[in-house]
């Protein structure tokens, strides 16, 4: 062969190797997204269930990476939170302010941009945005809310999509899909971004058969605000989300096992589940419990099943982390764990979410990124779910569209607080009083200590000083001592609405 041809050949090989190396240097991203996973039920965050129901695998992300101590959502409900993660936009900009609305792909999404920049992208599990996903090389999404056992999926095909029933327990199934995609694509030239989206621990909190006996006969403590009477908080008093009155014994507590997703179990597993439920529901089934006795028993049933579902999420995070270690991918893979929002585990007497009060405004966020985030990092900067899209684009070396409203979180990954970091957060819940749980529409501002909420449908304002009232029991809106602070927060709310160009959508 002519020497010039040989040297050209070497050049081509060298260029190819360099571009391959550059692709390899961009990290893989594994986004594990739970549904309704309360931070109180993650032992890295809270010691309430630490001895009873720890989450050692999720905690590994905090030990080996960063835990975000001030992580919030912009609108505490499933579909809207998901649209916000994808677009980096508040609800009024991404056009999904309420549940049951279709994803609007006229806005750029981070998976779509990453895919165009050379990432292999996939999404598995809970979707809840009606229309088929865009921006993914592969997807399998649960129909609607999904089920715990044997889920019906919409599956991407070369022609469009098909339906497929996939056997197995929901978080296990989604994890298997995630690992399969990593196995087929990661370390093979393209970086990978995969979204692993559990249904669990969303209601009806149906545990895996293997976890039915977890915490059996263990009395679980109630939270300090379990008997909150909602005095001074009109919207809280009107909401229908109490464990005592709203929680359904048939569905949520499985008095009717098959309506709570047990109908698709095989005969042996079905028998095991029914026997377990008969034992667990024995006090409720007596029909003799009333008032606080009934409330306490419903809480015990609820929290047992909830923590059993959390256990399955934790087991599956462990499977993903083990796979990454064994495959050699861990060093160049970012693993995140978060939820579409946190959840009430008996606080204020409630289950569910929606309010700007702490347990549903907050959301867990843990990120492990070997070499870039030091083990044991505590991030205290205020972050919000609008920040994930710009952060992933920045990590993936792609341009962040100027229209995105979140900010790149990389500056806080070291734990230090940049001087010019945001000083407040904007929140807006759009579902009206007529909807499920009767939580009135509201918007508000939080500055890390003070929280101001405007229930504008009701003409009610609430103001909390979380430093002296962390449980948010005392609405101090009329307290003379705080009037200057309240005025300042009202101005800040106006400023944020201007910054984010908030216009309340028409019904
Ligand atoms: Ca949710």
Coordinates of C-alpha atoms and ligand atoms in Angstrom, one line a residue:
X1 CA 0.0 0.0 0.0
X2 CA 1.2 3.5 -0.8
X3 CA 2.7 5.2 2.3
X4 CA 0.3 8.2 1.9
X5 CA -2.7 6.0 1.8
X6 CA -1.5 4.2 4.9
X7 CA -1.0 7.5 6.8
X8 CA -4.4 8.7 5.7
X9 CA -5.9 5.5 7.0
X10 CA -4.2 6.1 10.3
X11 CA -5.5 9.6 10.4
X12 CA -9.1 8.4 9.8
X13 CA -8.7 5.8 12.5
X14 CA -7.2 8.3 14.9
X15 CA -10.1 10.8 14.3
X16 CA -12.6 8.0 14.7
X17 CA -10.9 7.0 18.0
X18 CA -10.9 10.6 19.2
X19 CA -14.6 11.1 18.5
X20 CA -15.4 7.8 20.1
X21 CA -13.4 8.9 23.2
X22 CA -15.2 12.2 23.3
X23 CA -18.5 10.4 23.1
X24 CA -17.4 8.1 25.9
X25 CA -16.3 11.1 28.0
X26 CA -19.9 12.4 28.1
X27 CA -21.5 10.7 31.1
X28 CA -24.4 8.3 31.0
X29 CA -27.4 9.6 32.9
X30 CA -29.8 7.4 34.8
X31 CA -32.8 9.3 36.1
X32 CA -34.8 7.2 38.6
X33 CA -38.1 9.0 39.3
X34 CA -40.6 7.7 41.8
X35 CA -44.2 8.6 42.1
X36 CA -45.3 10.1 45.5
X37 CA -42.2 9.1 47.3
X38 CA -42.1 11.2 50.5
X39 CA -38.7 12.4 51.6
X40 CA -39.8 11.3 55.2
X41 CA -39.5 7.7 53.9
X42 CA -35.9 8.0 52.7
X43 CA -33.6 7.4 55.6
X44 CA -30.9 9.7 54.2
X45 CA -33.4 12.6 54.7
X46 CA -35.3 11.7 57.8
X47 CA -35.0 9.4 60.7
X48 CA -38.7 8.9 61.2
X49 CA -38.6 5.4 59.8
X50 CA -34.8 4.9 59.9
X51 CA -34.8 2.0 62.3
X52 CA -38.0 0.4 61.0
X53 CA -37.7 0.8 57.2
X54 CA -34.4 2.2 56.1
X55 CA -33.6 2.8 52.4
X56 CA -29.9 1.7 52.3
X57 CA -29.6 1.7 48.5
X58 CA -31.2 5.1 47.9
X59 CA -29.0 6.3 50.8
X60 CA -25.9 5.1 48.9
X61 CA -26.5 7.9 46.5
X62 CA -26.2 10.4 49.3
X63 CA -23.2 8.7 50.8
X64 CA -21.4 8.4 47.5
X65 CA -22.8 11.7 46.0
X66 CA -25.0 14.6 47.0
X67 CA -28.2 15.0 48.9
X68 CA -30.2 18.1 48.2
X69 CA -31.6 19.5 51.5
X70 CA -33.7 22.2 49.8
X71 CA -35.3 20.6 46.8
X72 CA -38.8 21.7 45.8
X73 CA -41.4 21.3 43.1
X74 CA -43.2 24.1 41.2
X75 CA -46.6 22.4 41.2
X76 CA -47.1 19.4 43.4
X77 CA -48.9 16.9 41.2
X78 CA -48.0 14.1 38.9
X79 CA -48.4 15.1 35.2
X80 CA -47.4 18.7 35.7
X81 CA -44.2 17.7 37.6
X82 CA -43.3 15.4 34.8
X83 CA -43.8 18.1 32.1
X84 CA -41.6 20.4 34.2
X85 CA -38.8 17.9 34.5
X86 CA -38.8 17.4 30.7
X87 CA -39.0 21.1 29.7
X88 CA -37.4 23.1 32.5
X89 CA -40.5 25.2 32.6
X90 CA -43.1 26.2 35.2
X91 CA -46.6 24.8 34.5
X92 CA -47.9 28.0 32.9
X93 CA -45.2 27.8 30.3
X94 CA -45.2 24.1 29.6
X95 CA -49.0 24.0 29.2
X96 CA -49.5 21.1 31.6
X97 CA -50.8 22.9 34.7
X98 CA -53.2 20.0 35.7
X99 CA -53.3 16.3 35.7
X100 CA -55.0 14.6 32.8
X101 CA -53.5 17.0 30.2
X102 CA -51.4 15.9 27.2
X103 CA -47.7 16.8 27.0
X104 CA -47.1 19.7 24.7
X105 CA -44.0 19.0 22.6
X106 CA -43.9 22.5 21.1
X107 CA -41.5 23.3 23.8
X108 CA -38.0 21.7 23.6
X109 CA -37.3 18.9 26.1
X110 CA -34.0 17.8 27.5
X111 CA -34.3 14.2 26.2
X112 CA -35.0 15.4 22.7
X113 CA -32.0 17.8 22.7
X114 CA -29.7 15.2 24.2
X115 CA -30.8 12.7 21.6
X116 CA -30.0 15.2 18.8
X117 CA -26.6 15.8 20.4
X118 CA -25.8 12.1 20.2
X119 CA -27.2 10.5 23.3
X120 CA -29.1 7.2 23.2
X121 CA -32.3 8.0 25.1
X122 CA -35.1 5.9 26.6
X123 CA -38.0 6.2 29.0
X124 CA -39.6 3.3 30.9
X125 CA -42.5 3.2 33.4
X126 CA -44.9 5.9 34.5
X127 CA -45.6 8.7 32.0
X128 CA -49.1 10.1 32.7
X129 CA -48.9 12.7 29.9
X130 CA -51.3 11.0 27.5
X131 CA -49.6 11.5 24.1
X132 CA -46.8 9.3 22.9
X133 CA -43.4 10.4 24.2
X134 CA -41.0 12.2 21.8
X135 CA -37.2 12.5 22.0
X136 CA -36.5 8.9 22.9
X137 CA -34.9 6.1 20.9
X138 CA -37.0 3.6 22.9
X139 CA -39.9 3.8 25.4
X140 CA -42.4 1.7 27.2
X141 CA -45.0 3.6 29.2
X142 CA -47.7 2.4 31.5
X143 CA -51.2 3.1 30.4
X144 CA -52.7 5.8 32.6
X145 CA -51.7 5.5 36.2
X146 CA -50.3 2.1 35.7
X147 CA -50.7 -1.0 37.9
X148 CA -48.7 -2.8 40.5
X149 CA -49.0 -6.3 39.0
X150 CA -48.9 -7.1 35.3
X151 CA -49.0 -3.7 33.7
X152 CA -50.4 -2.8 30.3
X153 CA -47.8 -0.8 28.4
X154 CA -47.7 1.3 25.3
X155 CA -44.5 0.2 23.6
X156 CA -42.6 2.2 20.9
X157 CA -42.3 0.3 17.6
X158 CA -40.7 1.1 14.3
X159 CA -44.2 1.8 12.9
X160 CA -45.5 3.8 15.9
X161 CA -46.7 2.0 19.0
X162 CA -48.4 -1.2 20.2
X163 CA -49.9 -2.4 23.4
X164 CA -48.3 -5.1 25.5
X165 CA -49.1 -6.6 28.9
X166 CA -45.9 -7.2 30.8
X167 CA -45.9 -9.6 33.7
X168 CA -44.2 -8.8 37.0
X169 CA -44.2 -6.3 39.9
X170 CA -44.2 -2.8 38.6
X171 CA -40.8 -1.4 39.9
X172 CA -39.1 -4.7 39.1
X173 CA -40.3 -4.5 35.5
X174 CA -39.3 -0.9 34.9
X175 CA -35.9 -1.6 36.4
X176 CA -35.4 -4.6 34.1
X177 CA -36.2 -2.5 31.1
X178 CA -33.7 0.2 32.3
X179 CA -30.9 -2.3 32.8
X180 CA -31.6 -3.9 29.4
X181 CA -31.3 -0.6 27.7
X182 CA -28.1 0.2 29.5
X183 CA -26.8 -3.3 28.7
X184 CA -27.6 -2.8 25.0
X185 CA -26.3 0.7 24.6
X186 CA -24.0 2.0 27.3
X187 CA -20.3 1.9 26.7
X188 CA -20.8 1.2 23.0
X189 CA -20.0 4.6 21.5
X190 CA -23.0 6.7 22.5
X191 CA -23.6 8.1 25.9
X192 CA -27.0 7.0 27.4
X193 CA -29.7 8.9 29.1
X194 CA -32.4 6.6 30.5
X195 CA -35.5 7.6 32.6
X196 CA -36.6 4.9 35.0
X197 CA -40.0 6.0 36.3
X198 CA -41.6 3.9 39.0
X199 CA -45.3 3.9 39.7
X200 CA -44.4 2.9 43.3
X201 CA -45.1 4.2 46.0
X202 CA -48.3 5.8 44.4
X203 CA -51.7 4.6 45.7
X204 CA -53.1 1.9 46.1
X205 CA -49.7 1.0 47.7
X206 CA -49.8 -2.7 46.8
X207 CA -46.6 -4.4 48.1
X208 CA -44.7 -7.0 46.2
X209 CA -45.6 -10.5 47.4
X210 CA -42.1 -10.9 48.7
X211 CA -42.6 -7.8 51.0
X212 CA -46.1 -8.7 52.3
X213 CA -44.7 -9.6 55.7
X214 CA -42.3 -6.7 56.0
X215 CA -43.1 -4.8 59.2
X216 CA -45.8 -7.3 60.1
X217 CA -47.2 -6.6 63.6
X218 CA -44.8 -3.6 64.0
X219 CA -46.6 -0.5 65.4
X220 CA -45.4 2.5 63.4
X221 CA -45.2 5.9 65.1
X222 CA -47.5 8.7 64.0
X223 CA -46.2 12.1 63.1
X224 CA -46.4 15.1 65.5
X225 CA -49.2 16.8 63.5
X226 CA -51.3 13.7 63.1
X227 CA -54.2 15.3 65.1
X228 CA -53.9 18.8 63.5
X229 CA -57.3 20.5 63.5
X230 CA -56.3 22.9 60.7
X231 CA -57.3 25.9 62.7
X232 CA -56.5 29.2 61.1
X233 CA -55.9 27.6 57.7
X234 CA -59.2 27.7 55.7
X235 CA -57.9 25.8 52.6
X236 CA -56.5 23.1 54.7
X237 CA -59.8 22.7 56.5
X238 CA -61.7 22.4 53.3
X239 CA -59.4 19.8 51.7
X240 CA -60.6 16.3 51.5
X241 CA -57.5 14.2 51.9
X242 CA -57.7 13.0 55.4
X243 CA -56.8 9.5 56.4
X244 CA -59.9 9.3 58.5
X245 CA -62.5 10.4 56.0
X246 CA -61.1 10.4 52.5
X247 CA -58.9 7.4 52.4
X248 CA -60.9 4.5 50.8
X249 CA -60.8 1.2 52.7
X250 CA -61.8 -0.8 49.6
X251 CA -59.1 0.6 47.3
X252 CA -56.3 2.2 49.3
X253 CA -56.4 -0.3 52.1
X254 CA -57.4 -3.2 49.9
X255 CA -60.7 -4.2 51.6
X256 CA -61.4 -5.1 48.0
X257 CA -58.1 -6.7 47.0
X258 CA -58.8 -7.0 43.3
X259 CA -59.7 -3.3 42.9
X260 CA -56.3 -2.6 44.3
X261 CA -54.5 -4.5 41.5
X262 CA -54.4 -8.1 42.9
X263 CA -56.7 -9.5 40.2
X264 CA -53.9 -10.2 37.8
X265 CA -51.8 -12.3 40.2
X266 CA -51.4 -16.0 39.5
X267 CA -53.4 -18.4 41.8
X268 CA -50.6 -19.1 44.3
X269 CA -49.6 -15.4 44.7
X270 CA -53.3 -14.3 44.8
X271 CA -53.9 -16.8 47.7
X272 CA -50.8 -15.4 49.5
X273 CA -52.0 -11.9 49.1
X274 CA -55.6 -12.6 50.2
X275 CA -54.4 -14.4 53.3
X276 CA -52.1 -11.6 54.2
X277 CA -54.8 -9.0 53.6
X278 CA -57.3 -10.9 55.7
X279 CA -54.9 -10.7 58.6
X280 CA -53.8 -7.1 58.1
X281 CA -57.4 -5.9 57.7
X282 CA -58.8 -7.8 60.6
X283 CA -59.3 -4.8 62.8
X284 CA -60.9 -2.7 60.1
X285 CA -63.1 -5.5 59.0
X286 CA -64.6 -5.8 62.4
X287 CA -66.5 -2.6 61.6
X288 CA -66.3 -1.6 65.3
X289 CA -63.6 1.1 65.1
X290 CA -64.7 4.8 65.3
X291 CA -63.2 8.2 65.4
X292 CA -59.5 8.4 66.4
X293 CA -59.3 4.6 66.8
X294 CA -60.4 4.2 63.2
X295 CA -58.0 6.9 62.1
X296 CA -55.1 5.3 63.9
X297 CA -55.9 1.9 62.4
X298 CA -56.2 3.3 58.9
X299 CA -52.9 5.1 59.3
X300 CA -51.2 1.8 60.4
X301 CA -52.6 0.0 57.3
X302 CA -51.6 2.9 55.0
X303 CA -48.1 3.4 56.3
X304 CA -47.3 -0.3 56.4
X305 CA -48.2 -0.8 52.7
X306 CA -46.6 2.5 51.8
X307 CA -43.3 1.5 53.4
X308 CA -43.5 -1.9 51.8
X309 CA -43.7 -0.2 48.4
X310 CA -40.8 2.1 49.2
X311 CA -38.8 -1.1 50.1
X312 CA -39.3 -2.3 46.5
X313 CA -38.1 1.0 45.1
X314 CA -35.0 0.8 47.3
X315 CA -34.4 -2.8 46.3
X316 CA -34.5 -1.8 42.6
X317 CA -32.2 1.2 43.1
X318 CA -29.8 -1.4 44.5
X319 CA -30.2 -3.6 41.4
X320 CA -29.4 -0.7 39.2
X321 CA -26.3 0.4 41.3
X322 CA -25.1 -3.2 41.4
X323 CA -25.5 -3.5 37.7
X324 CA -23.5 -0.4 37.1
X325 CA -20.7 -1.6 39.3
X326 CA -20.6 -5.0 37.7
X327 CA -20.6 -3.7 34.2
X328 CA -17.9 -1.1 34.8
X329 CA -20.3 1.7 33.9
X330 CA -20.5 3.2 37.4
X331 CA -17.5 5.5 37.0
X332 CA -19.0 7.4 34.1
X333 CA -22.7 7.3 35.0
X334 CA -24.7 9.8 36.9
X335 CA -27.4 8.3 38.9
X336 CA -30.3 10.4 40.3
X337 CA -33.2 9.6 42.5
X338 CA -36.2 11.9 42.8
X339 CA -39.9 11.9 42.9
X340 CA -42.6 14.0 41.2
X341 CA -43.3 15.3 44.7
X342 CA -43.1 14.3 48.3
X343 CA -46.3 13.2 50.1
X344 CA -48.1 13.4 53.5
X345 CA -47.5 10.4 55.7
X346 CA -50.1 11.3 58.3
X347 CA -48.8 14.9 58.7
X348 CA -51.9 17.2 59.3
X349 CA -53.9 14.0 59.4
X350 CA -53.4 13.6 55.6
X351 CA -52.2 11.4 52.8
X352 CA -51.7 12.9 49.3
X353 CA -49.9 16.1 48.1
X354 CA -50.9 19.3 46.2
X355 CA -50.4 21.9 48.9
X356 CA -47.4 24.2 49.1
X357 CA -47.0 23.0 52.7
X358 CA -43.7 21.4 53.3
X359 CA -44.3 17.7 52.8
X360 CA -45.7 18.2 49.3
X361 CA -43.7 21.2 48.3
X362 CA -40.5 19.4 49.0
X363 CA -39.2 16.5 46.9
X364 CA -36.3 14.2 47.4
X365 CA -33.2 14.7 45.1
X366 CA -30.0 12.7 45.3
X367 CA -27.3 12.6 42.7
X368 CA -24.2 10.5 42.4
X369 CA -21.6 11.5 39.9
X370 CA -18.2 9.9 40.6
X371 CA -15.3 12.3 40.2
X372 CA -17.5 15.4 39.9
X373 CA -19.6 15.2 43.1
X374 CA -17.6 14.4 46.3
X375 CA -19.0 11.6 48.4
X376 CA -21.2 12.9 51.3
X377 CA -21.9 16.3 49.7
X378 CA -24.8 18.3 51.3
X379 CA -26.4 20.8 49.0
X380 CA -28.3 23.5 50.9
X381 CA -28.9 25.8 47.9
X382 CA -32.6 26.1 47.0
X383 CA -33.3 24.0 43.9
X384 CA -36.5 23.3 42.0
X385 CA -37.7 20.7 39.5
X386 CA -37.5 23.3 36.7
X387 CA -33.7 22.9 37.1
X388 CA -33.2 19.3 36.0
X389 CA -33.6 19.9 32.3
X390 CA -30.9 22.7 32.0
X391 CA -28.7 20.7 34.4
X392 CA -28.8 17.5 32.2
X393 CA -28.2 19.5 29.1
X394 CA -25.2 21.2 30.7
X395 CA -23.8 17.8 31.8
X396 CA -24.4 16.4 28.3
X397 CA -22.6 19.3 26.7
X398 CA -25.7 20.5 24.8
X399 CA -26.9 24.1 24.6
X400 CA -29.6 25.1 27.0
X401 CA -32.5 26.9 25.3
X402 CA -32.8 30.5 26.6
X403 CA -36.5 29.9 27.1
X404 CA -35.9 27.3 29.9
X405 CA -36.7 28.8 33.3
X406 CA -34.6 26.5 35.5
X407 CA -30.9 27.0 36.2
X408 CA -28.0 24.7 35.8
X409 CA -27.3 23.0 39.1
X410 CA -23.6 22.2 38.4
X411 CA -22.4 25.3 40.4
X412 CA -23.9 23.8 43.6
X413 CA -22.6 20.3 43.1
X414 CA -19.6 21.1 45.3
X415 CA -21.9 22.0 48.2
X416 CA -20.9 25.7 48.3
X417 CA -23.5 28.4 47.9
X418 CA -22.7 30.7 44.9
X419 CA -23.2 34.3 45.8
X420 CA -25.8 35.0 43.2
X421 CA -27.9 31.9 43.8
X422 CA -31.7 32.3 43.8
X423 CA -33.1 33.6 47.0
X424 CA -36.7 32.5 46.6
X425 CA -39.0 30.0 44.9
X426 CA -42.3 30.3 43.1
X427 CA -45.0 27.7 43.4
X428 CA -48.4 27.4 41.8
X429 CA -51.1 24.7 42.1
X430 CA -53.8 25.0 39.4
X431 CA -56.4 22.3 40.0
X432 CA -59.6 24.0 41.2
X433 CA -61.8 23.3 44.2
X434 CA -64.1 21.2 42.0
X435 CA -61.4 18.5 41.6
X436 CA -60.4 15.5 43.6
X437 CA -59.4 16.3 47.2
X438 CA -60.8 19.9 47.0
X439 CA -57.5 21.6 47.4
X440 CA -58.0 25.2 46.3
X441 CA -55.8 26.8 43.6
X442 CA -52.9 28.7 45.2
X443 CA -49.6 30.3 44.5
X444 CA -46.9 31.3 46.8
X445 CA -43.3 32.2 47.5
X446 CA -40.7 30.7 49.8
X447 CA -37.4 32.2 50.8
X448 CA -35.9 29.4 52.8
X449 CA -37.5 30.6 56.1
X450 CA -40.7 32.4 55.4
X451 CA -43.5 31.1 53.3
X452 CA -46.4 33.1 51.9
X453 CA -49.3 31.4 50.2
X454 CA -52.3 33.0 48.4
X455 CA -55.4 30.8 48.0
X456 CA -56.8 33.3 45.5
X457 CA -60.0 31.4 44.8
X458 CA -60.8 31.6 48.5
X459 CA -59.4 35.1 49.0
X460 CA -57.2 33.7 51.8
X461 CA -53.5 34.4 52.6
X462 CA -51.3 32.3 54.8
X463 CA -47.9 33.1 56.2
X464 CA -45.5 30.8 58.1
X465 CA -42.2 31.4 59.8
X466 CA -40.7 27.9 59.4
X467 CA -37.8 28.7 61.7
X468 CA -40.1 28.7 64.8
X469 CA -43.0 26.8 63.2
X470 CA -41.5 24.0 61.1
X471 CA -44.8 22.1 61.0
X472 CA -46.7 25.1 59.6
X473 CA -49.4 25.1 62.1
X474 CA -49.6 28.9 62.9
X475 CA -50.8 31.1 60.1
X476 CA -49.3 34.5 61.1
X477 CA -50.8 36.5 58.2
X478 CA -52.4 38.9 60.7
X479 CA -49.5 39.0 63.3
X480 CA -48.4 42.6 63.6
X481 CA -44.8 41.5 64.3
X482 CA -44.5 40.1 60.7
X483 CA -46.2 42.8 58.6
X484 CA -42.9 44.1 57.1
X485 CA -41.8 40.6 56.2
X486 CA -45.2 39.8 54.7
X487 CA -45.0 43.0 52.6
X488 CA -41.5 42.0 51.5
X489 CA -42.7 38.5 50.5
X490 CA -45.7 39.9 48.6
X491 CA -43.3 42.1 46.6
X492 CA -41.1 39.1 46.0
X493 CA -44.1 37.1 44.8
X494 CA -44.9 39.9 42.3
X495 CA -41.2 40.0 41.2
X496 CA -41.1 36.2 40.6
X497 CA -44.4 36.3 38.6
X498 CA -42.9 39.0 36.4
X499 CA -39.6 37.0 36.0
X500 CA -41.4 33.8 35.1
X501 CA -44.1 35.6 33.0
X502 CA -46.9 34.1 34.9
X503 CA -50.4 34.3 33.4
X504 CA -53.1 32.3 35.1
X505 CA -54.4 29.9 32.4
X506 CA -58.1 30.1 31.6
X507 CA -60.2 27.1 32.7
Ligands
LIG1 CA1 -47.2 11.8 42.0

